[in-house]
Every structure is written in C-alpha cells, then in structure tokens.
Amino acid sequence: MTRAPEYVAPEYVTYAHMDELHELQRPRSEARGEMNFILISHVKELLFRAVIDDLDTARCALQRDDVADTCLALARATRTQRVLVACWESMNGMSVDEYVAFRDVLNDASGTQSFAYRALEFVMGNRPERQVTAAIRDGHAMLRAELAEPSLYDAVLQYLARQGFPIPVDCVAKPPTQQHESNPLVEDVWLEIYRHPDRHLETHRLAECLLEVAYQFSHWRSTHLLVVERMLGGKNGTAGTDGAPWLRTINEHRFFPELWTFRTRL
Ligand code: HEM
C-alpha cells in the first residue's frame, strides 16, 4: 500500500498495527476471489487463537476448582466459535469457477498445515500419536508448549476426580502427550451427573458448556465439508488427501467422547 510522505498514522492504526495487518493479504493471482479467500483465512486463523485463549483460561480456572469462571470462559469461546462457523458464509460468496481460477497458486498449501488449528485440537484433547510425534519433531513452538499441558478434557477429568467422582486413575495420571481414550467408567460418571442434575449442579453446568464447545467445533468441521463439496466436488485436496471422503472421516470424531455417548443410556 502506498502512502503520502506526510502521512502520520493515527493512534488506532499504530496501536493495533493496522498498516502492517493490511500489508499481509498478498494474492498471487489476478483472480477476483483470491483476496477474499486470503482475508477469510486470516480472520479464521486469528479466531482460532481467540478460542485457544479462552479455552486456556477455562482450563486454568478449572485447575483452581473455579467452575463459575470456567463456564464464563467456555461461553466466551463458544461465541467466537459461532463467528468461525459464520465465516464460511463469506467464503460461499465465491463461485466454483472463481475458486478454480486461482486454486493452482495454492500449490500444496492446506489447512492441515495450520498450527493454530492444530493447537486448538490439542487444547481440546485430540492428540493422536501421529500429530503429537510430528509436532514434537518439527512443530511450531505453540504446539510444543501446548503438548506440555494437560488438555482441557484431561483437566475436566482431573477436576471430577478431585470432587470425588470415580474417574479411573489411568485417565488422570497419564502424560499430557497421550490422548484420552473413551472409557466406560467416565461415561458412568456423566450418566450419574445427568440422572441427578439437582445433586450435581456445578458439574452439570460445566458439562453443558463443554458440550456446546464440542458441538460448535463439529459444526465448523461439517460446514467446512459442505464448502469443500461445493468447491471441489470429488477432487483431491491440496495436501494430497482424497478431499471430501477424508474430511467425512474427520467429521466422525467427537471431542469429550463420553459426554456424547452416555446419552444413549439416559
Ligand atoms: C475453498 C475453500 C476451501 C477448500 C476447498 C478446502 C479444502 C480442504 C481439504 C480438501 C482438506 C483436506 C486436506 C487436504 O487434502 O488439503 C482441508 C483441510 C483443512 N482445511 Fe480447508 N478448505 C477450504 C478453506 C479453508 C479455510 C478458509 C480454512 C481455515 C483457515 C480451512 C482449514 C482447514 C483445516 C484446519 C484443515 C485440516 C483439518 C484437520 O486436519 O482435521 N480450510 N481443506
């Protein structure tokens, strides 16, 4: 962006580095849709970070046994997650021919390489061995730092154990790099909480806030899949996956698994 030599940036611009921010969208083609594609990708990256920040706040509050503050932070995260879902609307303003006009310039760039998205998955508790090994080997500092912490769901299970719920010791005494696997005894605990919400007011409230975070995450994933079908049809992704079928498998994953499965038995 060119500026007159006498230009003096006002405080709004200097405070939040707006000039630098607007320098960052640099399309590689003349195609009409590419600028919006980059803008929305930037917005989403920043919002991933906002959600991570709130989930980290929630985790810290829970480690202090402060459920009220945990729920406040989770509710804030959920608001941002709804904005993240709504961002797909802007991307859908692009027709498939407009997307095809610049797809080549992406080379092998793919959302799978987003460290902020991966950090968000790690915070929530999706830490598959393959991703953990890759992050420790050559990942971004943000990912390595996150893997040194228990995930949000680990912190929830540790909190429930401190409150006297019979959470198996394996679920609370594992290294943070090891992913929690769904456990029927944890499902029993959620079942007890939902059978007697009046006896477990705080944990019931916590569970509802957690489920909303997980729901919004899955909502984002499923809308991404629809956008992918709209833009790619049956084409492969830029990361070399088979595109929509790969994302359909990803869509089956649920965060906080026992919070979904106990419902069958209620
Ligand atoms: C035209 C729009 C888009 C299309 C066609 C598209 C397509 C795809 C495809 C096919 C994959 C599977 C991996 C691969 O082979 O590349 C993928 C993964 C992914 N995309 Fe997109 N994408 C689009 C926009 C976005 C945007 C704007 C974001 C957010 C910044 C995003 C974030 C992701 C993430 C995080 C993954 C990895 C998911 C995971 O590892 O679980 N995508 N995308």
XYZ file of N, CA and C and ligand atoms in Angstrom:
841
model
N 0.847 -1.190 0.000
C 0.000 0.000 0.000
C 0.889 1.250 0.000
N 0.607 2.178 -0.930
C 1.437 3.397 -0.961
C 0.793 4.498 -0.120
N 1.641 5.254 0.563
C 1.135 6.339 1.415
C 1.858 7.635 1.068
N 1.166 8.772 1.259
C 1.802 10.075 1.043
C 2.913 10.244 2.075
N 4.032 10.939 1.694
C 5.154 11.086 2.629
C 4.753 11.784 3.930
N 3.722 12.672 3.848
C 3.326 13.403 5.054
C 2.357 12.595 5.941
N 2.025 11.372 5.516
C 1.055 10.566 6.281
C 1.578 10.283 7.685
N 0.754 10.604 8.683
C 1.084 10.245 10.069
C -0.036 9.339 10.559
N 0.341 8.153 10.918
C -0.701 7.188 11.313
C -1.350 7.615 12.626
N -2.696 7.631 12.687
C -3.353 7.936 13.962
C -3.209 6.754 14.941
N -3.535 7.024 16.183
C -3.292 6.048 17.235
C -3.975 4.691 16.977
N -5.202 4.737 16.418
C -5.910 3.474 16.100
C -5.029 2.579 15.232
N -4.361 3.216 14.282
C -3.548 2.464 13.318
C -2.254 1.961 13.964
N -1.624 2.827 14.777
C -0.352 2.406 15.382
C -0.588 1.411 16.518
N -1.635 1.661 17.332
C -1.890 0.796 18.491
C -1.996 -0.674 18.074
N -2.840 -0.917 17.048
C -3.084 -2.322 16.665
C -2.353 -2.705 15.366
N -1.385 -1.887 14.960
C -0.555 -2.203 13.784
C -1.398 -2.480 12.538
N -2.392 -1.600 12.304
C -3.316 -1.820 11.180
C -2.617 -1.744 9.829
N -1.626 -0.864 9.705
C -0.909 -0.790 8.426
C -0.272 -2.134 8.100
N 0.408 -2.703 9.102
C 1.071 -3.996 8.886
C 0.032 -5.070 8.562
N -1.088 -5.019 9.292
C -2.140 -6.017 9.090
C -2.622 -6.017 7.636
N -2.814 -4.817 7.090
C -3.338 -4.727 5.719
C -2.268 -4.975 4.659
N -1.021 -5.099 5.098
C 0.046 -5.468 4.144
C 0.075 -6.978 3.931
N -0.630 -7.723 4.781
C -0.437 -9.175 4.812
C -1.236 -9.952 3.763
N -2.214 -9.314 3.148
C -3.017 -10.037 2.154
C -2.408 -9.794 0.780
N -1.707 -10.815 0.296
C -0.972 -10.649 -0.965
C -1.341 -11.752 -1.946
N -2.412 -11.534 -2.721
C -2.814 -12.554 -3.699
C -1.685 -12.854 -4.682
N -1.625 -14.097 -5.148
C -0.601 -14.473 -6.122
C -1.151 -14.420 -7.544
N -2.476 -14.214 -7.659
C -3.078 -14.190 -8.996
C -3.920 -12.926 -9.144
N -4.482 -12.764 -10.344
C -5.387 -11.630 -10.602
C -6.832 -12.054 -10.348
N -7.053 -13.311 -9.953
C -8.433 -13.827 -9.836
C -9.202 -13.080 -8.747
N -10.488 -12.817 -9.052
C -11.317 -11.988 -8.182
C -11.476 -12.571 -6.771
N -11.582 -13.896 -6.664
C -11.901 -14.499 -5.368
C -10.712 -14.637 -4.424
N -9.489 -14.478 -4.938
C -8.337 -14.846 -4.100
C -8.165 -13.924 -2.897
N -8.423 -12.632 -3.085
C -8.254 -11.699 -1.960
C -9.188 -12.083 -0.798
N -10.457 -12.359 -1.120
C -11.397 -12.730 -0.058
C -10.982 -14.051 0.595
N -10.478 -14.984 -0.205
C -10.023 -16.277 0.318
C -8.907 -16.060 1.358
N -7.966 -15.164 1.032
C -6.864 -14.902 1.967
C -7.383 -14.161 3.202
N -8.260 -13.167 2.966
C -8.796 -12.395 4.105
C -9.512 -13.314 5.099
N -10.379 -14.179 4.576
C -11.149 -15.044 5.475
C -10.222 -16.061 6.152
N -9.217 -16.519 5.425
C -8.257 -17.442 6.053
C -7.550 -16.743 7.211
N -7.180 -15.469 7.020
C -6.529 -14.725 8.108
C -7.472 -14.538 9.292
N -8.708 -14.156 8.981
C -9.692 -13.950 10.061
C -9.834 -15.238 10.874
N -9.962 -16.356 10.171
C -10.159 -17.632 10.872
C -8.948 -17.988 11.731
N -7.750 -17.793 11.198
C -6.547 -18.082 11.993
C -6.571 -17.297 13.305
N -6.931 -16.003 13.198
C -6.945 -15.158 14.399
C -8.029 -15.619 15.366
N -9.165 -16.030 14.804
C -10.247 -16.500 15.686
C -9.894 -17.841 16.333
N -9.143 -18.690 15.624
C -8.675 -19.942 16.261
C -7.917 -19.566 17.533
N -7.072 -18.527 17.368
C -6.245 -18.119 18.507
C -7.097 -17.569 19.650
N -8.151 -16.826 19.297
C -9.041 -16.288 20.338
C -9.706 -17.441 21.105
N -10.107 -18.479 20.389
C -10.756 -19.625 21.051
C -9.736 -20.341 21.947
N -8.514 -20.528 21.423
C -7.462 -21.174 22.222
C -7.281 -20.411 23.529
N -7.244 -19.081 23.417
C -7.007 -18.248 24.594
C -8.119 -18.453 25.641
N -9.369 -18.484 25.183
C -10.473 -18.693 26.133
C -10.456 -20.106 26.719
N -10.108 -21.090 25.898
C -10.077 -22.459 26.419
C -8.934 -22.621 27.422
N -7.846 -21.912 27.176
C -6.735 -21.948 28.133
C -7.166 -21.302 29.465
N -7.899 -20.197 29.363
C -8.419 -19.544 30.576
C -9.349 -20.504 31.330
N -10.192 -21.205 30.567
C -11.124 -22.171 31.183
C -10.343 -23.265 31.904
N -9.316 -23.763 31.244
C -8.516 -24.839 31.836
C -7.859 -24.371 33.131
N -7.288 -23.154 33.129
C -6.629 -22.625 34.342
C -7.648 -22.479 35.471
N -8.850 -21.976 35.134
C -9.879 -21.790 36.172
C -10.273 -23.142 36.765
N -10.371 -24.145 35.930
C -10.775 -25.468 36.418
C -9.703 -26.068 37.315
N -8.445 -25.767 36.983
C -7.354 -26.283 37.820
C -7.385 -25.632 39.208
N -8.094 -24.473 39.311
C -8.295 -23.847 40.637
C -9.637 -24.251 41.234
N -10.322 -25.204 40.601
C -11.663 -25.657 41.004
C -12.696 -24.537 40.921
N -12.479 -23.558 40.022
C -13.409 -22.443 39.888
C -14.316 -22.699 38.670
N -15.437 -23.365 38.930
C -16.317 -23.766 37.833
C -17.022 -22.555 37.212
N -17.354 -21.566 38.031
C -18.046 -20.378 37.503
C -17.181 -19.694 36.446
N -15.901 -19.466 36.778
C -15.000 -18.818 35.813
C -14.764 -19.716 34.590
N -14.694 -21.022 34.835
C -14.515 -21.962 33.711
C -15.666 -21.808 32.732
N -16.881 -21.788 33.265
C -18.062 -21.709 32.388
C -18.118 -20.371 31.651
N -17.707 -19.311 32.331
C -17.670 -17.987 31.664
C -16.737 -18.039 30.454
N -15.547 -18.593 30.665
C -14.553 -18.652 29.576
C -15.043 -19.570 28.459
N -15.688 -20.681 28.817
C -16.196 -21.597 27.782
C -17.307 -20.929 26.969
N -18.149 -20.153 27.655
C -19.235 -19.461 26.946
C -18.670 -18.420 25.983
N -17.572 -17.780 26.404
C -16.933 -16.793 25.524
C -16.331 -17.493 24.293
N -15.698 -18.632 24.543
C -15.120 -19.403 23.425
C -16.218 -19.769 22.430
N -17.356 -20.174 22.959
C -18.466 -20.607 22.104
C -18.971 -19.476 21.211
N -19.013 -18.257 21.770
C -19.436 -17.110 20.942
C -18.509 -16.963 19.745
N -17.189 -17.056 19.996
C -16.226 -16.911 18.890
C -16.353 -18.076 17.917
N -16.621 -19.266 18.449
C -16.784 -20.420 17.556
C -17.959 -20.202 16.593
N -19.018 -19.551 17.089
C -20.172 -19.288 16.200
C -19.768 -18.330 15.071
N -18.913 -17.366 15.418
C -18.418 -16.447 14.374
C -17.580 -17.239 13.359
N -16.780 -18.187 13.870
C -15.966 -19.016 12.974
C -16.845 -19.793 11.991
N -17.951 -20.326 12.489
C -18.864 -21.065 11.596
C -19.444 -20.093 10.565
N -19.818 -18.888 11.049
C -20.451 -17.904 10.154
C -19.491 -17.437 9.048
N -18.184 -17.521 9.315
C -17.195 -17.092 8.291
C -17.343 -17.870 6.988
N -17.831 -19.118 7.097
C -17.997 -19.897 5.857
C -18.958 -19.211 4.903
N -19.910 -18.437 5.462
C -20.868 -17.731 4.622
C -20.158 -16.812 3.634
N -19.134 -16.113 4.130
C -18.406 -15.195 3.269
C -17.693 -15.962 2.154
N -17.103 -17.120 2.536
C -16.384 -17.902 1.519
C -17.329 -18.448 0.458
N -18.562 -18.737 0.871
C -19.537 -19.289 -0.074
C -20.025 -18.272 -1.101
N -19.630 -17.003 -0.911
C -19.956 -15.994 -1.925
C -19.154 -16.210 -3.203
N -18.151 -17.080 -3.113
C -17.278 -17.348 -4.274
C -17.880 -18.517 -5.071
N -17.982 -18.359 -6.396
C -18.493 -19.480 -7.202
C -17.337 -20.433 -7.507
N -17.681 -21.659 -7.886
C -16.634 -22.667 -8.087
C -15.644 -22.254 -9.191
N -16.150 -21.576 -10.241
C -15.240 -21.147 -11.319
C -14.268 -20.085 -10.804
N -14.758 -19.229 -9.863
C -13.859 -18.214 -9.287
C -12.766 -18.891 -8.438
N -13.130 -19.982 -7.757
C -12.136 -20.706 -6.947
C -11.107 -21.395 -7.852
N -11.622 -22.067 -8.888
C -10.734 -22.797 -9.805
C -9.728 -21.839 -10.458
N -10.145 -20.575 -10.629
C -9.282 -19.592 -11.306
C -7.989 -19.319 -10.536
N -7.970 -19.577 -9.219
C -6.698 -19.336 -8.505
C -6.195 -20.557 -7.723
N -6.896 -21.688 -7.824
C -6.517 -22.833 -6.986
C -5.053 -23.257 -7.214
N -4.596 -23.139 -8.467
C -3.224 -23.584 -8.786
C -2.165 -22.848 -7.972
N -2.428 -21.567 -7.657
C -1.379 -20.788 -6.971
C -1.217 -21.220 -5.508
N -2.158 -22.053 -5.021
C -2.031 -22.539 -3.633
C -0.917 -23.582 -3.510
N -0.515 -24.163 -4.649
C 0.433 -25.295 -4.614
C -0.062 -26.332 -3.622
N 0.792 -26.724 -2.644
C 0.304 -27.736 -1.693
C -0.109 -27.113 -0.356
N -0.404 -25.802 -0.351
C -0.872 -25.162 0.887
C -2.217 -25.773 1.281
N -2.355 -26.140 2.539
C -3.604 -26.763 3.006
C -3.816 -26.422 4.470
N -5.077 -26.366 4.874
C -5.423 -26.115 6.278
C -4.806 -27.132 7.225
N -4.440 -28.321 6.705
C -3.800 -29.322 7.581
C -2.498 -28.772 8.167
N -1.933 -27.737 7.489
C -0.651 -27.176 7.965
C -0.847 -26.021 8.948
N -2.100 -25.718 9.317
C -2.357 -24.594 10.231
C -1.968 -24.978 11.664
N -0.935 -24.312 12.189
C -0.515 -24.667 13.558
C -1.531 -24.185 14.590
N -2.250 -23.088 14.260
C -3.250 -22.597 15.222
C -4.413 -23.593 15.332
N -4.825 -24.136 14.168
C -5.912 -25.134 14.199
C -5.467 -26.373 14.973
N -4.231 -26.791 14.715
C -3.721 -27.990 15.406
C -3.628 -27.733 16.909
N -3.187 -26.524 17.267
C -3.101 -26.188 18.696
C -4.494 -26.230 19.333
N -5.493 -25.767 18.588
C -6.868 -25.792 19.098
C -7.310 -27.244 19.343
N -7.004 -28.118 18.393
C -7.343 -29.535 18.575
C -6.609 -30.102 19.791
N -5.341 -29.724 19.943
C -4.558 -30.215 21.085
C -5.141 -29.707 22.409
N -5.512 -28.433 22.454
C -6.093 -27.885 23.701
C -7.341 -28.678 24.070
N -8.193 -28.909 23.075
C -9.457 -29.608 23.343
C -9.213 -31.059 23.782
N -8.179 -31.697 23.229
C -7.884 -33.066 23.650
C -7.706 -34.050 22.512
N -7.756 -33.586 21.250
C -7.478 -34.505 20.139
C -5.975 -34.496 19.891
N -5.305 -35.510 20.438
C -3.843 -35.573 20.359
C -3.410 -36.926 19.809
N -3.785 -37.249 18.551
C -3.387 -38.551 18.008
C -1.868 -38.650 17.918
N -1.378 -39.879 18.101
C 0.074 -40.102 18.202
C 0.832 -39.500 17.018
N 0.270 -39.668 15.819
C 0.956 -39.186 14.609
C 1.168 -37.670 14.654
N 0.130 -36.946 15.087
C 0.225 -35.477 15.154
C 1.162 -35.046 16.274
N 1.110 -35.779 17.386
C 1.963 -35.431 18.528
C 3.431 -35.631 18.148
N 3.735 -36.769 17.518
C 5.120 -37.045 17.119
C 5.606 -35.967 16.145
N 4.766 -35.620 15.183
C 5.165 -34.606 14.186
C 5.380 -33.258 14.863
N 4.519 -32.913 15.817
C 4.639 -31.600 16.474
C 5.895 -31.537 17.334
N 6.227 -32.647 17.993
C 7.424 -32.637 18.834
C 8.676 -32.608 17.950
N 8.594 -33.318 16.800
C 9.755 -33.392 15.906
C 10.013 -32.053 15.217
N 8.982 -31.520 14.577
C 9.240 -30.316 13.772
C 8.104 -29.301 13.865
N 7.349 -29.339 14.938
C 6.189 -28.454 15.039
C 6.533 -27.047 15.494
N 5.559 -26.192 15.394
C 5.632 -24.806 15.845
C 5.775 -24.772 17.372
N 6.436 -23.712 17.881
C 6.640 -23.586 19.339
C 5.306 -23.619 20.098
N 4.262 -23.053 19.477
C 2.936 -23.034 20.103
C 2.427 -24.470 20.370
N 2.716 -25.369 19.426
C 2.250 -26.756 19.562
C 3.034 -27.480 20.642
N 4.331 -27.255 20.654
C 5.159 -27.927 21.667
C 4.765 -27.471 23.055
N 4.529 -26.161 23.203
C 4.139 -25.625 24.517
C 2.810 -26.237 24.952
N 1.881 -26.364 24.004
C 0.566 -26.905 24.344
C 0.680 -28.361 24.795
N 1.561 -29.119 24.160
C 1.674 -30.545 24.500
C 2.298 -30.782 25.874
N 2.843 -29.739 26.469
C 3.393 -29.872 27.827
C 2.277 -29.739 28.871
N 1.080 -29.319 28.423
C -0.056 -29.097 29.335
C -1.061 -30.235 29.188
N -1.794 -30.528 30.271
C -2.920 -31.453 30.082
C -3.961 -30.775 29.182
N -4.686 -31.554 28.410
C -5.724 -30.939 27.573
C -6.868 -30.448 28.461
N -7.752 -29.680 27.859
C -8.925 -29.203 28.609
C -9.705 -30.400 29.179
N -9.886 -31.443 28.359
C -10.670 -32.592 28.851
C -9.916 -33.341 29.950
N -8.576 -33.428 29.822
C -7.785 -34.013 30.916
C -8.053 -33.237 32.199
N -8.057 -31.890 32.083
C -8.270 -31.043 33.273
C -9.673 -31.268 33.844
N -10.645 -31.500 32.964
C -12.019 -31.770 33.428
C -12.043 -33.076 34.231
N -11.404 -34.107 33.692
C -11.420 -35.405 34.380
C -10.674 -35.322 35.717
N -9.587 -34.547 35.714
C -8.841 -34.366 36.979
C -9.716 -33.628 37.997
N -10.465 -32.643 37.525
C -11.374 -31.902 38.414
C -12.438 -32.851 38.982
N -13.030 -33.669 38.110
C -14.079 -34.597 38.573
C -13.507 -35.556 39.621
N -12.282 -36.012 39.390
C -11.647 -36.923 40.365
C -11.471 -36.205 41.704
N -11.054 -34.927 41.656
C -10.871 -34.169 42.921
C -12.191 -33.973 43.649
N -13.292 -33.950 42.887
C -14.618 -33.779 43.513
C -15.157 -35.103 44.053
N -14.388 -36.187 43.889
C -14.798 -37.476 44.460
C -15.517 -38.397 43.481
N -15.623 -37.995 42.211
C -16.245 -38.899 41.228
C -15.240 -40.012 40.893
N -15.738 -41.242 40.662
C -14.817 -42.376 40.443
C -14.227 -42.406 39.024
N -13.351 -41.456 38.756
C -12.651 -41.414 37.449
C -11.455 -42.367 37.536
N -11.314 -43.296 36.564
C -10.191 -44.242 36.630
C -8.844 -43.517 36.680
N -7.922 -44.070 37.462
C -6.636 -43.410 37.682
C -5.865 -43.247 36.368
N -6.022 -44.189 35.444
C -5.329 -44.104 34.139
C -5.693 -42.812 33.396
N -6.908 -42.330 33.622
C -7.383 -41.147 32.880
C -6.805 -39.856 33.457
N -6.376 -39.907 34.708
C -5.904 -38.659 35.325
C -4.393 -38.645 35.551
N -3.757 -39.813 35.436
C -2.316 -39.863 35.733
C -1.504 -40.196 34.487
N -1.987 -39.782 33.334
C -1.261 -40.107 32.094
C -0.444 -38.895 31.648
N 0.601 -39.105 30.826
C 1.351 -37.941 30.329
C 0.464 -37.101 29.403
N 0.681 -35.772 29.360
C -0.198 -34.929 28.538
C -0.122 -35.231 27.047
N 0.979 -35.850 26.606
C 1.104 -36.165 25.177
C 0.251 -37.377 24.782
N -0.257 -38.092 25.786
C -1.060 -39.285 25.482
C -2.542 -38.906 25.426
N -3.178 -39.246 24.330
C -4.587 -38.869 24.148
C -5.516 -39.674 25.064
N -6.510 -39.021 25.626
C -7.526 -39.737 26.406
C -8.360 -40.604 25.471
N -8.529 -41.871 25.824
C -9.397 -42.752 25.032
C -10.697 -42.935 25.796
N -11.790 -43.002 25.051
C -13.116 -43.124 25.672
C -13.140 -44.281 26.665
N -13.725 -44.029 27.842
C -13.681 -45.013 28.926
C -15.092 -45.177 29.508
N -15.604 -46.420 29.592
C -16.984 -46.621 30.075
C -17.206 -46.120 31.504
N -16.136 -46.110 32.314
C -16.311 -45.649 33.701
C -16.495 -44.123 33.743
N -15.880 -43.418 32.790
C -16.095 -41.965 32.696
C -17.529 -41.713 32.210
N -17.984 -42.557 31.289
C -19.368 -42.428 30.811
C -20.346 -42.581 31.991
N -20.044 -43.532 32.886
C -20.901 -43.737 34.077
C -20.992 -42.451 34.910
N -19.865 -41.730 35.006
C -19.848 -40.500 35.822
C -20.770 -39.448 35.206
N -20.679 -39.250 33.882
C -21.574 -38.261 33.236
C -23.029 -38.686 33.368
N -23.255 -40.014 33.296
C -24.620 -40.520 33.430
C -25.185 -40.168 34.808
N -24.373 -40.374 35.839
C -24.791 -40.036 37.208
C -25.121 -38.537 37.312
N -24.274 -37.704 36.712
C -24.482 -36.247 36.787
C -25.799 -35.858 36.097
N -26.096 -36.474 34.966
C -27.326 -36.109 34.233
C -28.559 -36.806 34.782
N -28.373 -37.906 35.516
C -29.544 -38.532 36.168
C -29.971 -37.710 37.372
N -28.983 -37.027 37.990
C -29.288 -36.256 39.212
C -28.699 -34.859 39.102
N -29.172 -34.055 38.133
C -28.592 -32.715 37.952
C -28.740 -31.853 39.192
N -29.823 -32.073 39.975
C -30.037 -31.278 41.195
C -28.960 -31.547 42.242
N -28.414 -32.767 42.249
C -27.337 -33.087 43.206
C -25.985 -32.602 42.709
N -25.879 -32.384 41.406
C -24.563 -32.061 40.807
C -24.678 -30.797 39.960
N -25.193 -29.741 40.565
C -25.499 -28.526 39.802
C -24.305 -27.987 39.019
N -23.167 -27.876 39.732
C -21.978 -27.259 39.100
C -21.441 -28.111 37.962
N -21.336 -29.415 38.205
C -20.746 -30.274 37.164
C -21.709 -30.408 35.969
N -23.007 -30.346 36.248
C -23.985 -30.380 35.151
C -23.832 -29.137 34.272
N -23.669 -27.983 34.920
C -23.478 -26.719 34.177
C -22.192 -26.790 33.347
N -21.134 -27.305 33.998
C -19.846 -27.460 33.306
C -20.009 -28.354 32.076
N -20.714 -29.462 32.244
C -20.902 -30.416 31.134
C -21.646 -29.759 29.973
N -22.661 -28.955 30.277
C -23.421 -28.292 29.214
C -22.536 -27.316 28.433
N -21.684 -26.577 29.177
C -20.771 -25.626 28.498
C -19.765 -26.377 27.630
N -19.258 -27.496 28.140
C -18.280 -28.286 27.373
C -18.916 -28.845 26.109
N -20.135 -29.354 26.259
C -20.783 -29.944 25.093
C -20.996 -28.891 24.004
N -21.317 -27.673 24.424
C -21.544 -26.611 23.441
C -20.248 -26.313 22.673
N -19.116 -26.318 23.378
C -17.825 -26.093 22.699
C -17.571 -27.219 21.682
N -17.816 -28.465 22.117
C -17.597 -29.609 21.216
C -18.555 -29.548 20.028
N -19.804 -29.178 20.304
C -20.831 -29.082 19.250
C -20.425 -28.046 18.196
N -19.989 -26.864 18.670
C -19.614 -25.800 17.734
C -18.400 -26.206 16.905
N -17.471 -26.966 17.523
C -16.297 -27.426 16.775
C -16.744 -28.352 15.643
N -17.630 -29.298 15.983
C -18.115 -30.234 14.956
C -18.936 -29.498 13.898
N -19.660 -28.459 14.335
C -20.443 -27.653 13.394
C -19.491 -26.999 12.363
N -18.368 -26.461 12.855
C -17.375 -25.837 11.961
C -16.871 -26.877 10.964
N -16.525 -28.074 11.491
C -15.993 -29.124 10.610
C -17.004 -29.530 9.545
N -18.281 -29.680 9.948
C -19.256 -30.172 8.973
C -19.552 -29.101 7.922
N -19.497 -27.811 8.319
C -19.726 -26.760 7.327
C -18.532 -26.677 6.374
N -17.328 -26.887 6.910
C -16.128 -26.943 6.050
C -16.302 -28.033 4.997
N -16.806 -29.187 5.422
C -17.021 -30.296 4.483
C -17.992 -29.882 3.370
N -19.062 -29.179 3.731
C -20.026 -28.733 2.714
C -19.374 -27.764 1.730
N -18.546 -26.845 2.282
C -17.846 -25.887 1.412
C -16.912 -26.653 0.471
N -16.257 -27.678 1.011
C -15.328 -28.466 0.190
C -16.091 -29.176 -0.936
N -17.249 -29.748 -0.625
C -18.033 -30.407 -1.682
C -18.446 -29.386 -2.738
N -18.751 -28.174 -2.279
C -19.186 -27.105 -3.187
C -18.045 -26.641 -4.104
N -16.834 -26.603 -3.554
C -15.699 -26.053 -4.320
C -14.922 -27.129 -5.085
N -14.902 -28.348 -4.542
C -14.039 -29.378 -5.142
C -14.799 -30.525 -5.793
N -16.079 -30.701 -5.444
C -16.748 -31.916 -5.913
C -15.966 -33.120 -5.425
N -15.498 -33.967 -6.355
C -14.763 -35.186 -5.964
C -13.255 -35.049 -6.108
N -12.751 -33.804 -6.251
C -11.289 -33.635 -6.450
C -10.521 -33.912 -5.162
N -9.232 -34.228 -5.322
C -8.340 -34.367 -4.163
C -8.062 -33.008 -3.539
N -7.622 -33.028 -2.259
C -7.224 -31.793 -1.584
C -5.798 -31.409 -1.931
N -5.423 -30.177 -1.594
C -4.067 -29.708 -1.919
C -3.008 -30.412 -1.061
N -3.445 -31.018 0.071
C -2.479 -31.774 0.891
C -2.343 -33.211 0.390
N -3.090 -33.544 -0.685
C -2.959 -34.878 -1.268
C -3.958 -35.892 -0.735
N -4.901 -35.480 0.123
C -5.938 -36.421 0.566
C -6.983 -36.535 -0.545
N -7.936 -37.478 -0.370
C -8.994 -37.580 -1.385
C -10.118 -36.564 -1.138
N -9.834 -35.530 -0.343
C -10.761 -34.397 -0.189
C -11.956 -34.717 0.693
N -13.165 -34.631 0.090
C -14.397 -34.793 0.883
C -14.448 -36.121 1.658
N -14.087 -37.288 1.060
C -14.146 -38.532 1.853
C -13.233 -38.463 3.086
N -12.060 -37.865 2.945
C -11.137 -37.739 4.092
C -11.778 -36.883 5.180
N -12.378 -35.782 4.756
C -12.989 -34.882 5.741
C -14.231 -35.510 6.383
N -14.913 -36.407 5.627
C -16.079 -37.101 6.210
C -15.625 -37.972 7.374
N -14.486 -38.611 7.241
C -13.960 -39.445 8.346
C -13.615 -38.559 9.539
N -12.943 -37.425 9.255
C -12.588 -36.479 10.328
C -13.857 -36.024 11.064
N -14.941 -35.863 10.288
C -16.200 -35.378 10.870
C -16.805 -36.348 11.880
N -16.375 -37.606 11.834
C -16.941 -38.563 12.792
C -16.339 -38.391 14.187
N -15.203 -37.724 14.265
C -14.558 -37.547 15.578
C -15.388 -36.618 16.469
N -15.474 -36.964 17.744
C -16.156 -36.098 18.718
C -15.207 -35.773 19.869
N -15.139 -34.489 20.233
C -14.394 -34.105 21.437
C -15.194 -34.496 22.674
N -14.506 -34.797 23.768
C -15.106 -35.177 25.052
C -16.053 -36.377 24.821
N -15.513 -37.506 24.337
C -16.366 -38.565 23.763
C -17.479 -39.079 24.691
N -17.168 -39.259 25.983
C -18.194 -39.856 26.853
C -19.377 -38.910 27.068
N -19.110 -37.595 26.862
C -20.208 -36.631 27.006
C -21.257 -36.809 25.900
N -20.860 -37.454 24.816
C -21.812 -37.747 23.728
C -22.442 -39.118 23.941
N -21.624 -40.096 24.358
C -22.120 -41.482 24.335
C -23.041 -41.817 25.513
N -22.899 -41.117 26.654
C -23.724 -41.506 27.821
C -25.214 -41.316 27.523
N -25.542 -40.440 26.559
C -26.938 -40.072 26.277
C -27.795 -41.268 25.895
N -27.170 -42.254 25.253
C -27.907 -43.453 24.837
C -28.521 -44.136 26.057
N -27.826 -44.029 27.182
C -28.269 -44.770 28.371
C -29.150 -43.939 29.299
N -29.360 -42.658 28.989
C -30.135 -41.810 29.928
C -31.630 -42.052 29.758
C -12.353 -23.039 -0.887
C -12.171 -23.233 0.377
C -11.567 -24.482 0.946
C -11.417 -25.734 0.425
C -11.829 -26.220 -0.955
C -10.760 -26.554 1.412
C -10.410 -27.879 1.245
C -9.836 -28.680 2.196
C -9.485 -30.081 2.005
C -9.749 -30.892 0.746
C -8.905 -30.514 3.133
C -8.349 -31.923 3.393
C -6.848 -31.911 3.386
C -6.244 -31.637 2.020
O -6.054 -32.566 1.222
O -5.945 -30.456 1.744
C -8.890 -29.394 4.059
C -8.394 -29.448 5.338
C -8.439 -28.386 6.224
N -8.883 -27.122 5.953
Fe -9.771 -26.466 4.283
N -10.539 -25.791 2.529
C -11.002 -24.530 2.297
C -10.938 -23.443 3.129
C -10.416 -23.487 4.400
C -10.286 -22.345 5.279
C -10.690 -20.903 4.972
C -9.773 -22.805 6.445
C -9.453 -22.028 7.694
C -8.467 -21.212 7.807
C -9.542 -24.222 6.285
C -9.000 -25.026 7.231
C -8.722 -26.363 7.077
C -8.154 -27.182 8.121
C -7.787 -26.724 9.523
C -7.984 -28.453 7.585
C -7.402 -29.661 8.312
C -8.481 -30.371 9.108
C -7.895 -31.471 10.005
O -6.689 -31.732 9.963
O -8.681 -32.061 10.766
N -9.964 -24.601 5.048
N -9.449 -28.305 3.456
